[in-house]
């Protein structure tokens, strides 16, 4: 970690979203869908009864790629939010927009492979002072249970840099658990 990360008033660590990393998993689906459509069309041209199989292959390929693309576009709020760490706390991207957690609300950050899970203390509620963005029904059970997941491969900072920033800016008050 660089010496420019000395925490102070107005200091901020930001892991910007890596758009290319978000698009990377789409490539195999698009290629596979294209191959499926071509194979299905060839089977359709061959005729009955293989033509029926071709129709199923074409429809299945289009539906599978469509679902994958729909999931990609549904996560655009998560893609638009950087992971930021400062003296006050951490702003974590979620599927419904960013959530802000002050340091005193966090009990641990669990490192499991490339994913970080930000876990809140049991006494914290969505209405706790400083907590923002966890009032939604689907976000709160995750934050208070396994933790808000952040896949570090989707950001322009490495896992080690993010963990070091959490340690530094929290004053080492947040437990880091490696699994």
Coordinates of N, CA and C in Angstrom, one line a residue:
X1 N 0.8 -1.2 0.0 CA 0.0 0.0 0.0 C 0.9 1.2 0.0
X2 N 0.5 2.2 -0.7 CA 1.3 3.4 -0.8 C 1.2 4.3 0.4
X3 N 2.2 5.2 0.5 CA 2.3 6.1 1.6 C 1.2 7.2 1.5
X4 N 0.6 7.3 0.3 CA -0.4 8.4 0.1 C -1.7 8.0 0.7
X5 N -1.8 6.8 1.3 CA -3.0 6.4 1.9 C -3.0 6.6 3.4
X6 N -2.3 7.6 3.9 CA -2.3 7.9 5.3 C -3.7 8.6 5.6
X7 N -4.5 8.0 6.5 CA -5.8 8.5 6.7 C -5.8 9.8 7.4
X8 N -6.7 10.6 7.0 CA -6.9 11.9 7.7 C -8.2 12.5 7.2
X9 N -8.5 13.7 7.6 CA -9.7 14.3 7.2 C -9.8 14.5 5.7
X10 N -10.9 14.0 5.1 CA -11.0 14.1 3.7 C -10.3 13.0 2.9
X11 N -9.6 12.2 3.5 CA -8.9 11.1 2.8 C -9.9 10.0 2.4
X12 N -9.7 9.4 1.3 CA -10.6 8.4 0.8 C -9.8 7.4 0.0
X13 N -10.2 6.1 0.2 CA -9.7 5.0 -0.7 C -10.9 4.6 -1.5
X14 N -10.7 4.5 -2.8 CA -11.7 4.2 -3.7 C -11.3 3.1 -4.7
X15 N -12.1 2.0 -4.7 CA -11.9 1.0 -5.7 C -12.9 1.2 -6.8
X16 N -12.5 1.7 -7.9 CA -13.4 2.0 -9.0 C -13.9 0.7 -9.7
X17 N -15.0 0.8 -10.2 CA -15.6 -0.4 -10.9 C -14.8 -0.6 -12.2
X18 N -14.6 -1.9 -12.5 CA -13.9 -2.3 -13.7 C -14.9 -2.9 -14.7
X19 N -15.4 -2.0 -15.6 CA -16.5 -2.4 -16.5 C -16.1 -3.6 -17.4
X20 N -14.8 -3.7 -17.8 CA -14.4 -4.8 -18.6 C -14.5 -6.1 -17.8
X21 N -14.3 -6.1 -16.5 CA -14.4 -7.3 -15.7 C -15.9 -7.7 -15.6
X22 N -16.8 -6.8 -15.6 CA -18.2 -7.1 -15.6 C -18.7 -7.7 -16.9
X23 N -18.1 -7.3 -18.0 CA -18.5 -7.8 -19.3 C -17.9 -9.1 -19.6
X24 N -16.7 -9.4 -19.0 CA -16.0 -10.6 -19.4 C -16.8 -11.9 -19.3
X25 N -17.7 -12.1 -18.3 CA -18.4 -13.4 -18.2 C -19.5 -13.5 -19.3
X26 N -19.8 -12.4 -20.0 CA -20.9 -12.4 -21.0 C -20.4 -13.0 -22.3
X27 N -19.1 -12.9 -22.6 CA -18.5 -13.4 -23.9 C -18.8 -14.9 -24.1
X28 N -18.5 -15.8 -23.2 CA -18.8 -17.2 -23.5 C -20.3 -17.4 -23.7
X29 N -21.2 -16.7 -23.0 CA -22.6 -16.9 -23.2 C -23.0 -16.4 -24.6
X30 N -22.5 -15.3 -25.0 CA -22.9 -14.8 -26.3 C -22.4 -15.7 -27.5
X31 N -21.1 -16.1 -27.3 CA -20.6 -17.1 -28.3 C -21.3 -18.4 -28.3
X32 N -21.6 -18.9 -27.2 CA -22.4 -20.2 -27.1 C -23.8 -20.0 -27.6
X33 N -24.4 -18.9 -27.3 CA -25.7 -18.6 -27.9 C -25.7 -18.5 -29.4
X34 N -24.7 -17.8 -29.9 CA -24.5 -17.8 -31.4 C -24.4 -19.1 -32.0
X35 N -23.5 -19.9 -31.4 CA -23.3 -21.3 -31.9 C -24.6 -22.1 -31.8
X36 N -25.3 -22.0 -30.7 CA -26.6 -22.7 -30.6 C -27.6 -22.3 -31.6
X37 N -27.7 -21.0 -32.0 CA -28.6 -20.6 -33.0 C -28.2 -21.1 -34.3
X38 N -26.9 -21.1 -34.7 CA -26.4 -21.6 -36.0 C -26.7 -23.1 -36.1
X39 N -26.4 -23.9 -35.0 CA -26.7 -25.3 -35.0 C -28.2 -25.6 -35.2
X40 N -29.0 -24.8 -34.4 CA -30.4 -25.0 -34.5 C -31.0 -24.7 -35.9
X41 N -30.5 -23.6 -36.5 CA -30.9 -23.3 -37.9 C -30.5 -24.4 -38.8
X42 N -29.3 -24.9 -38.7 CA -28.9 -26.0 -39.6 C -29.9 -27.2 -39.4
X43 N -30.2 -27.5 -38.2 CA -31.1 -28.6 -37.9 C -32.5 -28.3 -38.4
X44 N -32.9 -27.1 -38.4 CA -34.2 -26.7 -39.0 C -34.2 -26.9 -40.5
X45 N -33.1 -26.6 -41.1 CA -33.0 -26.7 -42.6 C -33.0 -28.2 -43.0
X46 N -32.4 -29.1 -42.1 CA -32.4 -30.5 -42.4 C -33.8 -31.0 -42.5
X47 N -34.7 -30.6 -41.7 CA -36.1 -31.0 -41.8 C -36.5 -31.9 -40.7
X48 N -37.8 -32.4 -40.8 CA -38.4 -33.2 -39.8 C -37.8 -34.6 -39.7
X49 N -37.6 -35.2 -38.6 CA -37.9 -34.8 -37.2 C -36.8 -34.0 -36.5
X50 N -35.7 -33.9 -37.2 CA -34.5 -33.2 -36.7 C -34.8 -31.7 -36.6
X51 N -35.7 -31.2 -37.4 CA -36.1 -29.8 -37.4 C -36.7 -29.3 -36.1
X52 N -37.5 -30.2 -35.5 CA -38.1 -29.9 -34.2 C -37.0 -29.7 -33.1
X53 N -36.0 -30.5 -33.2 CA -34.8 -30.4 -32.3 C -34.2 -29.1 -32.5
X54 N -34.0 -28.7 -33.8 CA -33.4 -27.4 -34.2 C -34.2 -26.3 -33.6
X55 N -35.5 -26.3 -33.7 CA -36.3 -25.2 -33.1 C -36.1 -25.1 -31.6
X56 N -36.0 -26.3 -30.9 CA -35.8 -26.2 -29.5 C -34.4 -25.7 -29.2
X57 N -33.4 -26.0 -30.0 CA -32.0 -25.5 -29.8 C -32.0 -24.0 -30.0
X58 N -32.7 -23.5 -31.0 CA -32.7 -22.0 -31.3 C -33.4 -21.3 -30.2
X59 N -34.6 -21.8 -29.8 CA -35.3 -21.1 -28.7 C -34.5 -21.2 -27.4
X60 N -34.0 -22.3 -27.1 CA -33.2 -22.4 -25.8 C -32.0 -21.5 -25.8
X61 N -31.3 -21.4 -26.9 CA -30.1 -20.5 -27.0 C -30.5 -19.1 -26.8
X62 N -31.6 -18.7 -27.5 CA -32.0 -17.3 -27.4 C -32.5 -17.0 -26.0
X63 N -33.2 -17.9 -25.4 CA -33.7 -17.7 -24.0 C -32.6 -17.6 -23.0
X64 N -31.6 -18.5 -23.1 CA -30.5 -18.6 -22.2 C -29.7 -17.3 -22.2
X65 N -29.3 -16.8 -23.4 CA -28.6 -15.6 -23.6 C -29.4 -14.4 -23.2
X66 N -30.7 -14.4 -23.4 CA -31.5 -13.3 -23.0 C -31.6 -13.2 -21.5
X67 N -31.7 -14.3 -20.8 CA -31.7 -14.3 -19.3 C -30.3 -13.8 -18.8
X68 N -29.3 -14.2 -19.4 CA -27.9 -13.8 -18.9 C -27.8 -12.3 -19.1
X69 N -28.2 -11.8 -20.3 CA -28.1 -10.3 -20.5 C -29.1 -9.5 -19.6
X70 N -30.2 -10.1 -19.3 CA -31.2 -9.4 -18.4 C -30.6 -9.3 -17.0
X71 N -29.9 -10.4 -16.5 CA -29.2 -10.3 -15.2 C -28.1 -9.3 -15.2
X72 N -27.4 -9.2 -16.3 CA -26.3 -8.2 -16.4 C -26.8 -6.8 -16.3
X73 N -27.9 -6.5 -17.0 CA -28.5 -5.2 -17.0 C -29.2 -4.9 -15.7
X74 N -29.7 -5.9 -15.0 CA -30.3 -5.7 -13.7 C -29.3 -5.3 -12.6
X75 N -28.1 -5.6 -12.8 CA -27.0 -5.3 -11.8 C -26.3 -4.0 -12.1
X76 N -26.9 -3.2 -12.9 CA -26.2 -1.9 -13.3 C -26.0 -1.0 -12.1
X77 N -26.9 -1.0 -11.1 CA -26.6 -0.2 -10.0 C -25.4 -0.6 -9.2
X78 N -25.2 -1.9 -9.1 CA -24.0 -2.4 -8.5 C -22.7 -2.0 -9.3
X79 N -22.8 -2.0 -10.6 CA -21.7 -1.7 -11.5 C -21.4 -0.2 -11.4
X80 N -22.3 0.6 -11.1 CA -22.1 2.0 -11.1 C -21.5 2.6 -9.8
X81 N -21.4 1.8 -8.8 CA -21.0 2.2 -7.5 C -19.6 1.7 -7.1
X82 N -18.7 2.6 -6.9 CA -17.3 2.2 -6.4 C -17.4 1.8 -5.0
X83 N -16.5 1.0 -4.5 CA -16.3 0.6 -3.1 C -15.4 1.7 -2.5
X84 N -15.9 2.4 -1.6 CA -15.1 3.5 -1.0 C -14.9 3.2 0.5
X85 N -13.7 3.6 1.0 CA -13.4 3.4 2.4 C -12.8 4.7 2.9
X86 N -13.3 5.2 4.0 CA -12.7 6.4 4.6 C -12.7 6.3 6.1
X87 N -12.4 7.4 6.8 CA -12.4 7.4 8.3 C -13.7 7.2 8.9
X88 N -14.8 7.5 8.2 CA -16.2 7.3 8.7 C -16.7 5.9 8.6
X89 N -16.3 5.2 7.5 CA -16.8 3.9 7.3 C -16.6 3.4 5.8
X90 N -17.4 2.5 5.4 CA -17.3 1.9 4.1 C -18.6 2.0 3.3
X91 N -18.5 2.4 2.0 CA -19.7 2.4 1.1 C -19.5 1.2 0.2
X92 N -20.5 0.3 0.4 CA -20.5 -1.0 -0.3 C -21.6 -1.0 -1.4
X93 N -21.2 -1.4 -2.6 CA -22.2 -1.5 -3.7 C -23.1 -2.7 -3.5
X94 N -24.4 -2.5 -3.6 CA -25.3 -3.6 -3.6 C -26.2 -3.6 -4.8
X95 N -27.0 -4.6 -5.1 CA -27.8 -4.6 -6.3 C -28.9 -3.5 -6.3
X96 N -29.2 -2.9 -5.2 CA -30.2 -1.9 -5.2 C -29.6 -0.5 -5.0
X97 N -28.3 -0.4 -5.0 CA -27.6 0.9 -4.8 C -26.6 0.8 -3.6
X98 N -25.9 1.8 -3.4 CA -24.9 1.7 -2.3 C -25.4 1.7 -0.9
X99 N -24.7 1.0 0.0 CA -25.0 1.0 1.4 C -23.8 1.6 2.1
X100 N -24.1 2.4 3.1 CA -23.0 3.0 3.9 C -23.0 2.4 5.3
X101 N -21.9 1.9 5.7 CA -21.8 1.3 7.1 C -20.6 2.0 7.8
X102 N -21.0 2.7 8.9 CA -19.9 3.3 9.8 C -19.1 2.1 10.4
X103 N -17.9 2.4 10.8 CA -17.0 1.4 11.3 C -17.6 0.8 12.6
X104 N -18.3 1.5 13.4 CA -18.8 1.0 14.6 C -19.9 0.0 14.4
X105 N -20.5 -0.1 13.2 CA -21.5 -1.0 12.9 C -21.0 -2.4 12.4
X106 N -19.8 -2.4 12.0 CA -19.2 -3.7 11.4 C -18.6 -4.5 12.5
X107 N -18.9 -5.8 12.4 CA -18.3 -6.8 13.3 C -17.1 -7.5 12.7
X108 N -17.2 -7.7 11.3 CA -16.1 -8.3 10.6 C -16.2 -8.1 9.2
X109 N -15.0 -8.3 8.5 CA -15.0 -8.4 7.1 C -14.4 -9.8 6.8
X110 N -15.1 -10.7 6.2 CA -14.7 -12.0 5.9 C -14.1 -12.1 4.5
X111 N -12.9 -12.6 4.3 CA -12.3 -12.8 3.0 C -12.4 -14.3 2.7
X112 N -13.2 -14.5 1.6 CA -13.4 -15.9 1.1 C -13.1 -15.9 -0.4
X113 N -11.9 -16.3 -0.7 CA -11.5 -16.3 -2.1 C -11.4 -14.8 -2.5
X114 N -11.9 -14.5 -3.7 CA -11.8 -13.1 -4.1 C -13.0 -12.2 -3.6
X115 N -13.9 -12.8 -2.7 CA -15.0 -12.1 -2.2 C -14.8 -11.6 -0.8
X116 N -15.3 -10.4 -0.5 CA -15.3 -9.8 0.8 C -16.8 -9.8 1.3
X117 N -17.0 -10.2 2.5 CA -18.3 -10.1 3.1 C -18.3 -9.2 4.3
X118 N -19.0 -8.1 4.2 CA -19.1 -7.1 5.2 C -20.3 -7.4 6.1
X119 N -19.9 -7.8 7.4 CA -20.9 -8.3 8.3 C -21.1 -7.2 9.4
X120 N -22.4 -6.9 9.7 CA -22.7 -5.9 10.7 C -22.9 -6.6 12.1
X121 N -22.8 -5.8 13.1 CA -23.0 -6.3 14.5 C -24.4 -6.7 14.7
X122 N -24.7 -7.7 15.6 CA -26.0 -8.1 15.8 C -27.0 -7.0 16.3
X123 N -26.5 -6.0 17.0 CA -27.4 -5.0 17.6 C -27.7 -3.9 16.6
X124 N -27.1 -3.9 15.4 CA -27.3 -2.9 14.4 C -28.6 -3.2 13.6
X125 N -29.4 -2.1 13.4 CA -30.6 -2.2 12.6 C -30.5 -1.3 11.4
X126 N -31.4 -1.4 10.4 CA -31.3 -0.4 9.3 C -31.5 1.0 9.7
X127 N -32.1 1.2 10.9 CA -32.3 2.6 11.4 C -31.2 3.1 12.3
X128 N -30.1 2.3 12.5 CA -29.0 2.7 13.4 C -28.4 3.9 12.8
X129 N -27.9 4.8 13.7 CA -27.2 6.1 13.2 C -26.1 5.8 12.3
X130 N -26.2 6.5 11.2 CA -25.1 6.4 10.1 C -25.3 5.4 9.1
X131 N -26.2 4.3 9.4 CA -26.4 3.3 8.4 C -27.3 3.8 7.3
X132 N -26.9 3.6 6.1 CA -27.7 4.1 4.9 C -27.8 3.0 3.9
X133 N -29.0 2.8 3.3 CA -29.2 1.9 2.2 C -29.5 0.5 2.6
X134 N -29.7 0.2 3.8 CA -30.0 -1.2 4.2 C -31.5 -1.4 4.7
X135 N -32.3 -0.4 4.3 CA -33.7 -0.5 4.8 C -34.5 -1.5 3.9
X136 N -34.0 -1.9 2.8 CA -34.7 -2.8 1.9 C -34.8 -4.2 2.5
X137 N -35.9 -4.9 2.3 CA -36.1 -6.2 2.9 C -35.0 -7.2 2.5
X138 N -34.5 -7.2 1.2 CA -33.6 -8.2 0.8 C -32.2 -7.9 1.2
X139 N -31.8 -6.6 1.5 CA -30.5 -6.3 1.9 C -30.2 -6.5 3.4
X140 N -31.1 -6.3 4.2 CA -30.9 -6.4 5.7 C -30.5 -7.8 6.1
X141 N -31.3 -8.8 5.7 CA -31.0 -10.2 6.1 C -29.6 -10.6 5.7
X142 N -29.2 -10.2 4.6 CA -27.8 -10.5 4.1 C -26.8 -9.8 4.9
X143 N -26.9 -8.5 5.2 CA -25.9 -7.8 5.9 C -25.8 -8.3 7.4
X144 N -26.9 -8.7 8.0 CA -26.9 -9.2 9.4 C -26.6 -10.6 9.4
X145 N -26.6 -11.4 8.3 CA -26.3 -12.8 8.3 C -24.9 -13.0 7.7
X146 N -24.8 -13.5 6.5 CA -23.5 -13.8 5.9 C -22.7 -12.6 5.6
X147 N -23.3 -11.5 5.4 CA -22.6 -10.2 5.1 C -22.8 -9.8 3.7
X148 N -22.7 -8.5 3.5 CA -22.8 -7.9 2.1 C -21.6 -8.4 1.3
X149 N -21.9 -9.1 0.2 CA -20.8 -9.6 -0.6 C -20.2 -8.6 -1.6
X150 N -18.9 -8.6 -1.7 CA -18.3 -7.7 -2.7 C -17.2 -8.5 -3.4
X151 N -17.4 -8.8 -4.7 CA -16.5 -9.5 -5.5 C -15.3 -8.6 -6.0
X152 N -14.2 -8.7 -5.4 CA -13.1 -7.8 -5.6 C -12.5 -7.8 -7.0
X153 N -12.8 -8.9 -7.8 CA -12.4 -9.0 -9.2 C -13.1 -8.0 -10.1
X154 N -14.1 -7.4 -9.6 CA -14.9 -6.4 -10.4 C -14.5 -5.0 -10.2
X155 N -13.4 -4.8 -9.5 CA -12.9 -3.5 -9.2 C -11.4 -3.3 -9.7
X156 N -11.0 -2.1 -9.8 CA -9.6 -1.8 -10.3 C -8.6 -1.8 -9.2
X157 N -8.9 -2.2 -8.0 CA -8.0 -2.4 -6.9 C -7.9 -3.9 -6.5
X158 N -6.7 -4.3 -6.1 CA -6.6 -5.7 -5.7 C -7.2 -6.0 -4.3
X159 N -7.5 -7.2 -4.1 CA -8.0 -7.7 -2.8 C -7.2 -7.2 -1.6
X160 N -5.9 -7.4 -1.7 CA -5.0 -7.0 -0.6 C -5.0 -5.5 -0.4
X161 N -5.1 -4.7 -1.4 CA -5.2 -3.2 -1.2 C -6.5 -2.8 -0.5
X162 N -7.6 -3.5 -0.8 CA -8.9 -3.2 -0.2 C -8.9 -3.6 1.3
X163 N -8.4 -4.8 1.6 CA -8.3 -5.2 2.9 C -7.4 -4.3 3.8
X164 N -6.2 -3.9 3.2 CA -5.3 -3.0 3.9 C -6.0 -1.7 4.1
X165 N -6.8 -1.2 3.2 CA -7.5 0.1 3.4 C -8.5 -0.1 4.5
X166 N -9.2 -1.2 4.6 CA -10.2 -1.4 5.7 C -9.5 -1.4 7.0
X167 N -8.3 -2.1 7.1 CA -7.5 -2.1 8.4 C -7.1 -0.7 8.7
X168 N -6.5 0.0 7.8 CA -6.0 1.3 8.0 C -7.0 2.3 8.4
X169 N -8.1 2.5 7.6 CA -9.1 3.5 7.9 C -10.0 3.2 9.0
X170 N -10.1 1.9 9.4 CA -10.9 1.6 10.6 C -10.1 1.6 11.8
X171 N -8.8 1.9 11.7 CA -8.0 1.9 12.9 C -7.8 0.5 13.4
X172 N -7.9 -0.5 12.6 CA -7.8 -1.9 12.9 C -8.9 -2.3 13.9
X173 N -10.1 -1.6 13.9 CA -11.2 -2.0 14.8 C -12.1 -3.0 14.2
X174 N -12.0 -3.3 12.9 CA -12.8 -4.3 12.3 C -12.0 -5.6 12.1
X175 N -12.5 -6.7 12.6 CA -11.9 -8.0 12.5 C -11.9 -8.5 11.0
X176 N -10.7 -8.9 10.6 CA -10.6 -9.5 9.2 C -10.5 -11.0 9.4
X177 N -11.4 -11.7 8.8 CA -11.4 -13.2 8.9 C -11.1 -13.8 7.5
X178 N -10.1 -14.6 7.5 CA -9.8 -15.3 6.2 C -10.4 -16.7 6.3
X179 N -11.1 -17.1 5.2 CA -11.7 -18.4 5.1 C -11.2 -19.2 3.9

